[in-house]
Coordinates of C-alpha atoms in Angstrom, one line a residue:
X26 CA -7.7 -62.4 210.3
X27 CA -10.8 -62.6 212.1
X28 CA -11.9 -65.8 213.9
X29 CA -15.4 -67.2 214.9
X30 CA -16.2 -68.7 218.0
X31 CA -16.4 -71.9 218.2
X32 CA -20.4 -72.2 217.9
X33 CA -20.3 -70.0 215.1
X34 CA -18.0 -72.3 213.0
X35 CA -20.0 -74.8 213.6
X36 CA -23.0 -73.2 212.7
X37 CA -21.3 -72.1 209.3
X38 CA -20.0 -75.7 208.7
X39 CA -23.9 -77.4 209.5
X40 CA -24.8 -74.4 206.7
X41 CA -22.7 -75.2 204.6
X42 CA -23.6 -78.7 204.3
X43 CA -27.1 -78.1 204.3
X44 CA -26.3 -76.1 201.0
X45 CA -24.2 -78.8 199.5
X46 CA -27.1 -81.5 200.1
X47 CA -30.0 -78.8 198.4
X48 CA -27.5 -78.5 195.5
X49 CA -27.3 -82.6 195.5
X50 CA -31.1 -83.1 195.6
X51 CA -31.2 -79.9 192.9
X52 CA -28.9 -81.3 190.2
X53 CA -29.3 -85.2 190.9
X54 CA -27.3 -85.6 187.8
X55 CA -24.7 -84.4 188.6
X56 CA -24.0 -87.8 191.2
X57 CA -24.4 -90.2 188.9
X58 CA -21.7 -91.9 187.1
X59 CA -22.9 -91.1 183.4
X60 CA -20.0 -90.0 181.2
X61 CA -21.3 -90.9 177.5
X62 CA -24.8 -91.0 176.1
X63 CA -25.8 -93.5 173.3
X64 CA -29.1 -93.3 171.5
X65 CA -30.7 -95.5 168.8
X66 CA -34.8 -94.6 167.5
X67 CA -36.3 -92.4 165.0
X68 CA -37.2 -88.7 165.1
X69 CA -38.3 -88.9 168.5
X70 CA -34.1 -88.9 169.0
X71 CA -32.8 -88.1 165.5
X72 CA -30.6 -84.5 166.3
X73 CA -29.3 -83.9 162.9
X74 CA -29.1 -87.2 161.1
X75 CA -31.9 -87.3 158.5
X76 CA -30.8 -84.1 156.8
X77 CA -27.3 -85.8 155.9
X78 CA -28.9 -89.2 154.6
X79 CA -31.8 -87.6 152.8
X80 CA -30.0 -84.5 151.0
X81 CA -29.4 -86.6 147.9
X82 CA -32.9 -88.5 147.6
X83 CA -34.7 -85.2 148.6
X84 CA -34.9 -82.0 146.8
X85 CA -36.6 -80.3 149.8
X86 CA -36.2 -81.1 153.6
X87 CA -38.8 -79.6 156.1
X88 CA -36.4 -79.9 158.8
X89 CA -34.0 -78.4 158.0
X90 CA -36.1 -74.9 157.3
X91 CA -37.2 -72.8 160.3
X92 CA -39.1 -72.4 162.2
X93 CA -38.3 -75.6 163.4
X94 CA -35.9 -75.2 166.5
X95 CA -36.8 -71.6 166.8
X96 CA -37.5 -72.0 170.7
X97 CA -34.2 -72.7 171.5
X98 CA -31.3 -72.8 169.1
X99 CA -32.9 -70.2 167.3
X100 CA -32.0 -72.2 164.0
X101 CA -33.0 -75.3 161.9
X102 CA -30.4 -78.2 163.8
X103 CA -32.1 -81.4 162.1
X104 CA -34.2 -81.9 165.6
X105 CA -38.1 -82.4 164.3
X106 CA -39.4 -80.1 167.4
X107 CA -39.5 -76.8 168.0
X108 CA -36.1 -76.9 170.3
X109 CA -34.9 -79.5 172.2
X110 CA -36.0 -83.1 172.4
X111 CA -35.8 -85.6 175.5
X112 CA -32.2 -86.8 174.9
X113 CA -30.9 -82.9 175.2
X114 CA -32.8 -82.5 178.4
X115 CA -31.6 -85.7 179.6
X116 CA -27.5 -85.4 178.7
X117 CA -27.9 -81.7 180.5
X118 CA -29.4 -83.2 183.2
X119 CA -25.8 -85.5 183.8
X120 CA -23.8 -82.9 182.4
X121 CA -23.2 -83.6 179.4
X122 CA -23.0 -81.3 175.9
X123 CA -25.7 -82.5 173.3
X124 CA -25.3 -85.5 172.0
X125 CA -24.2 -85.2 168.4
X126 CA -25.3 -87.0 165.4
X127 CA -23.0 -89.2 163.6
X128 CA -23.5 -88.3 160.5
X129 CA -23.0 -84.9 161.5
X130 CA -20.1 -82.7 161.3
X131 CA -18.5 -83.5 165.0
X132 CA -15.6 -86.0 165.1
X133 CA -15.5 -85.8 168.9
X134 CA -17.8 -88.7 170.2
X135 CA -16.0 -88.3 173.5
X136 CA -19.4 -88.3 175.2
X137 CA -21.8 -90.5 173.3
X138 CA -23.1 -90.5 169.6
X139 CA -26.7 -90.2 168.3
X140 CA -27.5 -93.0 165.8
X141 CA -31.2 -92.0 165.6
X142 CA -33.0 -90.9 162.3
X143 CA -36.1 -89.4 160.9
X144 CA -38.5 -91.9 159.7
X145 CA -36.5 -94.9 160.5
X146 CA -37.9 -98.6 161.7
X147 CA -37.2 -101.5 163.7
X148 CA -37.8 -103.8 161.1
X149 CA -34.9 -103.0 157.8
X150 CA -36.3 -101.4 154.1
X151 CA -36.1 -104.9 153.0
X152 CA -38.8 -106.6 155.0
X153 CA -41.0 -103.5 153.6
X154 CA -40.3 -104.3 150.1
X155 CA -40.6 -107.6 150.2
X156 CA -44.2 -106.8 151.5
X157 CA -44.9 -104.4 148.5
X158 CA -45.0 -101.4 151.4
X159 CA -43.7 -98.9 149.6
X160 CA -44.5 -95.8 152.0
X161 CA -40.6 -96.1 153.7
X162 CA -38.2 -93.9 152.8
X163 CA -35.7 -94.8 150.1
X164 CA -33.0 -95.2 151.9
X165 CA -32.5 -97.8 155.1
X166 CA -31.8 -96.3 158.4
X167 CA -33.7 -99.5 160.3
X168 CA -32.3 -100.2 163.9
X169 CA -30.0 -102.8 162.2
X170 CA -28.2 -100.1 160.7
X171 CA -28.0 -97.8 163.4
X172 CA -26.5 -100.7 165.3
X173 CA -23.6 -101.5 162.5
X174 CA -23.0 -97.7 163.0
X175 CA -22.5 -98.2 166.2
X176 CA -20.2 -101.2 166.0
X177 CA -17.9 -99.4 163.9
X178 CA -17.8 -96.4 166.3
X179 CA -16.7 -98.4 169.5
X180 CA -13.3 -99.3 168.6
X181 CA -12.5 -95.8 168.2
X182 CA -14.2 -94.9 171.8
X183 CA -11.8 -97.3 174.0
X184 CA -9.4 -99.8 174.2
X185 CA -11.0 -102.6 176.0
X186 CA -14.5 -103.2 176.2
X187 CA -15.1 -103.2 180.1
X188 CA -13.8 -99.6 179.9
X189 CA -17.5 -98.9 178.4
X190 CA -19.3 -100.4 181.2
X191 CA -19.7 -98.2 184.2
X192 CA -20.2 -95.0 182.5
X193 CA -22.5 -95.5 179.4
X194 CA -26.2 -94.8 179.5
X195 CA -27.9 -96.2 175.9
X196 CA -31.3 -95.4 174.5
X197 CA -32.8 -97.5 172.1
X198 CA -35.5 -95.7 171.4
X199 CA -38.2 -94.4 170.7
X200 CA -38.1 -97.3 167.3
X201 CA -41.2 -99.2 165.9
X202 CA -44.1 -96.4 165.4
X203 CA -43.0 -95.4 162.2
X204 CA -43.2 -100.1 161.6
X205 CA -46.8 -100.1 162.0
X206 CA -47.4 -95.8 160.7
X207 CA -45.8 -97.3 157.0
X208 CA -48.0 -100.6 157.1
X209 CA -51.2 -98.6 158.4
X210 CA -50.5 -96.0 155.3
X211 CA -49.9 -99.3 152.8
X212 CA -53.6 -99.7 153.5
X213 CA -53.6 -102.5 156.0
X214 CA -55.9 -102.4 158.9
X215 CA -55.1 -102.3 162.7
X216 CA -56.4 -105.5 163.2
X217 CA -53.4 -106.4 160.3
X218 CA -50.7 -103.9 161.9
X219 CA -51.0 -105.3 165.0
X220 CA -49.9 -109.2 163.8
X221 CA -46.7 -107.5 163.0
X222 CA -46.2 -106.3 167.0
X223 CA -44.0 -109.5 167.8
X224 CA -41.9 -109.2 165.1
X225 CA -41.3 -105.1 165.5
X226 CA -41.0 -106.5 169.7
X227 CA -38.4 -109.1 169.1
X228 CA -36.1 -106.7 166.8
X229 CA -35.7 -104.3 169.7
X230 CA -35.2 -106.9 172.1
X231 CA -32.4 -107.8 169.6
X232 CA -31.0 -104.6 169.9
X233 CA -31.0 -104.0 173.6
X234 CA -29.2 -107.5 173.9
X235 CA -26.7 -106.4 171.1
X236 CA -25.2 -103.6 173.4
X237 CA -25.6 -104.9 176.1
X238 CA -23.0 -107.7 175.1
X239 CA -21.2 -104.8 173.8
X240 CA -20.7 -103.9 177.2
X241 CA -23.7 -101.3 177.8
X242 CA -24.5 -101.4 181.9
X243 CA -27.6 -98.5 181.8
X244 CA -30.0 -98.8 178.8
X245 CA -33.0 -96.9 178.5
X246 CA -35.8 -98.9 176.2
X247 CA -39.2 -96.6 175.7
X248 CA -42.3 -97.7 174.3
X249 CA -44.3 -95.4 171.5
X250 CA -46.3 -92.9 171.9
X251 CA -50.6 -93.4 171.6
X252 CA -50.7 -93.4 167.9
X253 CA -54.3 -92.7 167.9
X254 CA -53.5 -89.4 169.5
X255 CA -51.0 -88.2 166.9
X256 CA -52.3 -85.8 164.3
X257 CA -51.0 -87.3 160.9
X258 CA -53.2 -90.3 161.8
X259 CA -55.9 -88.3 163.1
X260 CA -56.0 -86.7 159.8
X261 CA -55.6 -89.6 157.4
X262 CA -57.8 -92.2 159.2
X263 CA -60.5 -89.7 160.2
X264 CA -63.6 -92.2 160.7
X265 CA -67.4 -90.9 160.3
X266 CA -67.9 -93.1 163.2
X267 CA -67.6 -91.2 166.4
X268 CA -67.9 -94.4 168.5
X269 CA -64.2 -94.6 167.0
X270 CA -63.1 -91.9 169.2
X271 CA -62.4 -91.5 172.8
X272 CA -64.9 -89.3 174.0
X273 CA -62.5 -87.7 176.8
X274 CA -59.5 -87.2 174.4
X275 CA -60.8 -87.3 171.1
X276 CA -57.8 -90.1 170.0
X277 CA -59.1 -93.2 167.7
X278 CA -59.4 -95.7 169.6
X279 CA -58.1 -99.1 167.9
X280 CA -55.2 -97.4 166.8
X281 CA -54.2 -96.5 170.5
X282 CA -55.1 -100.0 171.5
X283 CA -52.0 -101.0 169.0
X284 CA -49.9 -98.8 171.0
X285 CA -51.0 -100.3 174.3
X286 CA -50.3 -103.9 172.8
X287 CA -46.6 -103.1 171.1
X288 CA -45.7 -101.2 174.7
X289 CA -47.3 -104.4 176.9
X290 CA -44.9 -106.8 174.8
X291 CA -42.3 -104.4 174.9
X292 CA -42.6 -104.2 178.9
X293 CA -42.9 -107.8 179.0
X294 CA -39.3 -108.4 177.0
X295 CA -38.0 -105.8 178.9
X296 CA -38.6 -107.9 182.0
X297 CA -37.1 -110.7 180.9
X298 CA -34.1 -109.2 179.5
X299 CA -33.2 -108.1 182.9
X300 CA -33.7 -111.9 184.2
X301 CA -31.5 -112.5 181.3
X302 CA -28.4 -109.5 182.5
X303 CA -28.8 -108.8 185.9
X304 CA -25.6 -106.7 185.8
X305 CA -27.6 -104.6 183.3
X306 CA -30.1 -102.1 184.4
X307 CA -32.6 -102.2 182.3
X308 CA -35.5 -99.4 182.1
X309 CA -39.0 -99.3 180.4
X310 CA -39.6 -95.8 179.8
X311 CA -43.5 -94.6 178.9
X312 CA -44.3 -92.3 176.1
X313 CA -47.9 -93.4 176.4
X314 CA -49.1 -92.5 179.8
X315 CA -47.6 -89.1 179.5
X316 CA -49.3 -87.9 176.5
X317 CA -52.6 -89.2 177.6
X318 CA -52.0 -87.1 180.6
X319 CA -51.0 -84.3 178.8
X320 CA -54.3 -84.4 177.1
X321 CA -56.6 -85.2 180.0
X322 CA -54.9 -82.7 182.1
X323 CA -53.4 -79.7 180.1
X324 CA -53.6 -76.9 182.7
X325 CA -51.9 -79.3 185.1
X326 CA -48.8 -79.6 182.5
X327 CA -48.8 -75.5 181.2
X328 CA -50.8 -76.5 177.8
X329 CA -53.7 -74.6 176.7
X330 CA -57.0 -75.9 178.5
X331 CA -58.9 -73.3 176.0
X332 CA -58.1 -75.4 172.9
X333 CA -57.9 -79.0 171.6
X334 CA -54.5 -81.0 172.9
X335 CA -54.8 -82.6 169.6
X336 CA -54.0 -79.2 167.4
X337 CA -51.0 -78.9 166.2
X338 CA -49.0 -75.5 166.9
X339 CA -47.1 -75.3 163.1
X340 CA -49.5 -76.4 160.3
X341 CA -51.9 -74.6 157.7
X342 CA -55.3 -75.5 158.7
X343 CA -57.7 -77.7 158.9
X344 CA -59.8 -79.8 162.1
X345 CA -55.9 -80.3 163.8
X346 CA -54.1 -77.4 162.2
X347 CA -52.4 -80.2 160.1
X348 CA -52.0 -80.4 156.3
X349 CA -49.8 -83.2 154.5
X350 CA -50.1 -80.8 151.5
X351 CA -48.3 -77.9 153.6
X352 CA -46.3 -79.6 156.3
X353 CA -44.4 -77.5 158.9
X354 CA -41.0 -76.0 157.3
X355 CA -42.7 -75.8 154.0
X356 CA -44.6 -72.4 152.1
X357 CA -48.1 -72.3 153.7
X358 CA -47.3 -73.7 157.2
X359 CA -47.1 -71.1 160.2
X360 CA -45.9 -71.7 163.3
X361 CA -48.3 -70.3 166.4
X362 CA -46.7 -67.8 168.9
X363 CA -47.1 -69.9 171.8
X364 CA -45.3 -73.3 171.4
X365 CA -45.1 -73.8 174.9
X366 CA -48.8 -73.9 175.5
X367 CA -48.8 -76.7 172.9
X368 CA -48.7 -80.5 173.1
X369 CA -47.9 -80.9 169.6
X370 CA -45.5 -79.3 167.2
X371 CA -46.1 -80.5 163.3
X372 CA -48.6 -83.4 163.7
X373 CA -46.5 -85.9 164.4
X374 CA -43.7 -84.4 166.5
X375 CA -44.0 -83.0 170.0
X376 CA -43.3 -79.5 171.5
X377 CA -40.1 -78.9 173.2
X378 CA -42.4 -77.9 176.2
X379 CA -43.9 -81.5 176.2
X380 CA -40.6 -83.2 176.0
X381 CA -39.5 -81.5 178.8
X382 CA -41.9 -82.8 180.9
X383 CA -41.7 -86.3 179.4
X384 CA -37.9 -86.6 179.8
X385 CA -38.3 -85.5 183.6
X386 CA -40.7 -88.0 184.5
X387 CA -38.1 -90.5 182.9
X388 CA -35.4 -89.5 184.9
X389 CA -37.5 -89.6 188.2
X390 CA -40.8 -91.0 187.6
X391 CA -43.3 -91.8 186.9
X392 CA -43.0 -92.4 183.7
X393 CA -39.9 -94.7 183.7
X394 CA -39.9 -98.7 185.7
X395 CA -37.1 -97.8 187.5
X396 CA -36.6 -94.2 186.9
X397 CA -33.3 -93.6 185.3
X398 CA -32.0 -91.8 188.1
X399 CA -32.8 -94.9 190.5
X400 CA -31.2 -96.8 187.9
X401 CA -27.9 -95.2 187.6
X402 CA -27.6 -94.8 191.0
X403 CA -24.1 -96.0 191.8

């Protein structure tokens, strides 16, 4: 067997390690000690959920039609996006196989379970009711509920409850848009919406605590997205005033400055929740600077400069290629052939393009206070 001198060795063992560190800096990830994923929200997160819940209230279910997931599954998988949302990009990048639904068919929640659904809220279908707001859903699927889902789960997961703590990362979240989309649709006005911000805050804060104490160490809490920005609302609270607007990104203003106020409490509780567990690490992750950037920016991100960030990529017409008559999935919707250049995907849901920028500035900044990576760091 041929030998190398002794300076060639060495050379080949510095190489060597050179390579192993580029990989380590490549596929941060993979350090970390993540072994199970847990998310909570609405269809921000939902992978598969909705479809089992609402098959016996609905006769017909958008997202469960193509050409939603067309980008990358090449099939309908209950995900309200053209592909993949953050959480897929995020398990991949520790590892991990997608995180399935629990509703779903897999019975293997080895590595985490996704509680999130379509359409769900912070606040339960009770509150709504008792509020006459009757544009929820029929069925409750509130953060409450994804929580008792959970509960049930664990005792299946492991034996004793500190087994959970090292290697569990839990998202709760994206929840409370769809709070203050129902009441806005009910008719009340922003001013109105936003009185219910405390309430929609503390519920979440209720929920991070809850599995925390459940023995959650790494918990991931985002805030919502610029609602003002979103098509669906662009569409159904179009204003004749143009003062409305923001004259740079073409959002409604007050609606956005709802946004900023439930995200600025939400920060705020997230700050004292990690006075309150300092063994947890606690992260604030953005939804709102990102998409504001997207918009400001497009060329910077790979969207279209040439068109408005605001039009949707599968609709049927109209100002933002959006139509509740002829919603994506649905006869009369078309999806465009470049979803990538795209911010958004149906009017209210993101591409998968956009998410993947979104979920990397989570994991290392700088749209996450501490990035999760810094977070998880062992």
């Amino acid at each position: 067997m041929e030998r190398f001198p002794p300076s060639k060795s060495i050379a080949f063992v510095l190489l060597l390690l050179a390579a192993c560190a580029h990989y380590a800096e490549a596929n941060p990830g993979r350090r970390h000690p993540i072994r199970s994923i847990f998310s909570f929200g609405n269809s921000y997160t939902d992978t598969g959920n909705y479809g089992k819940l609402a098959a016996s209230v609905l006769p017909v279910i958008p997202f469960s039609n193509l050409p939603y997931g067309e980008t990358f599954f090449s099939r309908p998988t209950g995900r309200a996006s053209n592909g993949r949302l953050i959480l897929d990009f995020i398990a991949d990048e520790f590892g991990l196989p997608f995180i399935p639904p629990i509703l779903g068919e897999e019975c293997n929640f080895t590595h985490g379970a996704n509680f999130g659904v379509i359409a769900a809220t912070a606040l339960g279908l009770g509150f709504f009711l008792e509020k006459n707001i009757t544009t929820v859903p029929p069925f409750n699927s509130s953060l409450n509920v994804q929580l008792e889902w959970f509960r049930k789960l664990k005792p299946t997961l492991c034996s004793t409850p500190q087994e959970t703590t090292s290697g569990d990362l839990s998202f709760m979240g994206e929840i409370g848009g769809n709070d203050y989309n129902f009441i806005r649709a009910a008719g009340e006005t922003n001013e109105q919406v936003a009185s219910y911000v405390p309430k929609v805050v503390q519920t979440i804060t209720a929920g991070v605590e809850a599995v925390v104490e459940a023995g959650a160490r790494y918990v991931v809490v985002p805030g919502i997205l610029p609602t003002g920005c979103i098509p669906i609302v662009l569409t159904l609270f179009a204003s004749p005033n143009k003062n409305d607007y923001d004259a740079r990104t073409g959002c409604l203003r007050e609606d956005n400055a709802v946004a900023r106020y439930h995200n600025t409490a939400l920060l705020e509780a997230v700050r004292r929740l990690r006075c309150k567990y300092p063994a947890a690490k606690i992260v604030y992750a953005d939804y709102y600077a990102p998409v504001m950037a997207f918009l400001k920016k497009p060329a910077t991100f790979g969207f279209s400069a040439t068109r408005s960030g605001l039009r949707v990529c599968c609709g049927a017409g109209g100002l933002y290629n959006y139509n509740a008559t002829a919603p994506c999935g649905l006869p009369g919707a078309t999806a465009c052939p470049d979803p990538a250049a795209h911010i958004n995907w149906d009017g209210i849901h993101m591409t998968e393009a956009a998410y993947k920028h979104i979920a990397t500035g989570w994991l290392r900044g700088p749209y996450a206070h501490p990035p999760i990576f810094d977070a998880v760091h062992p």
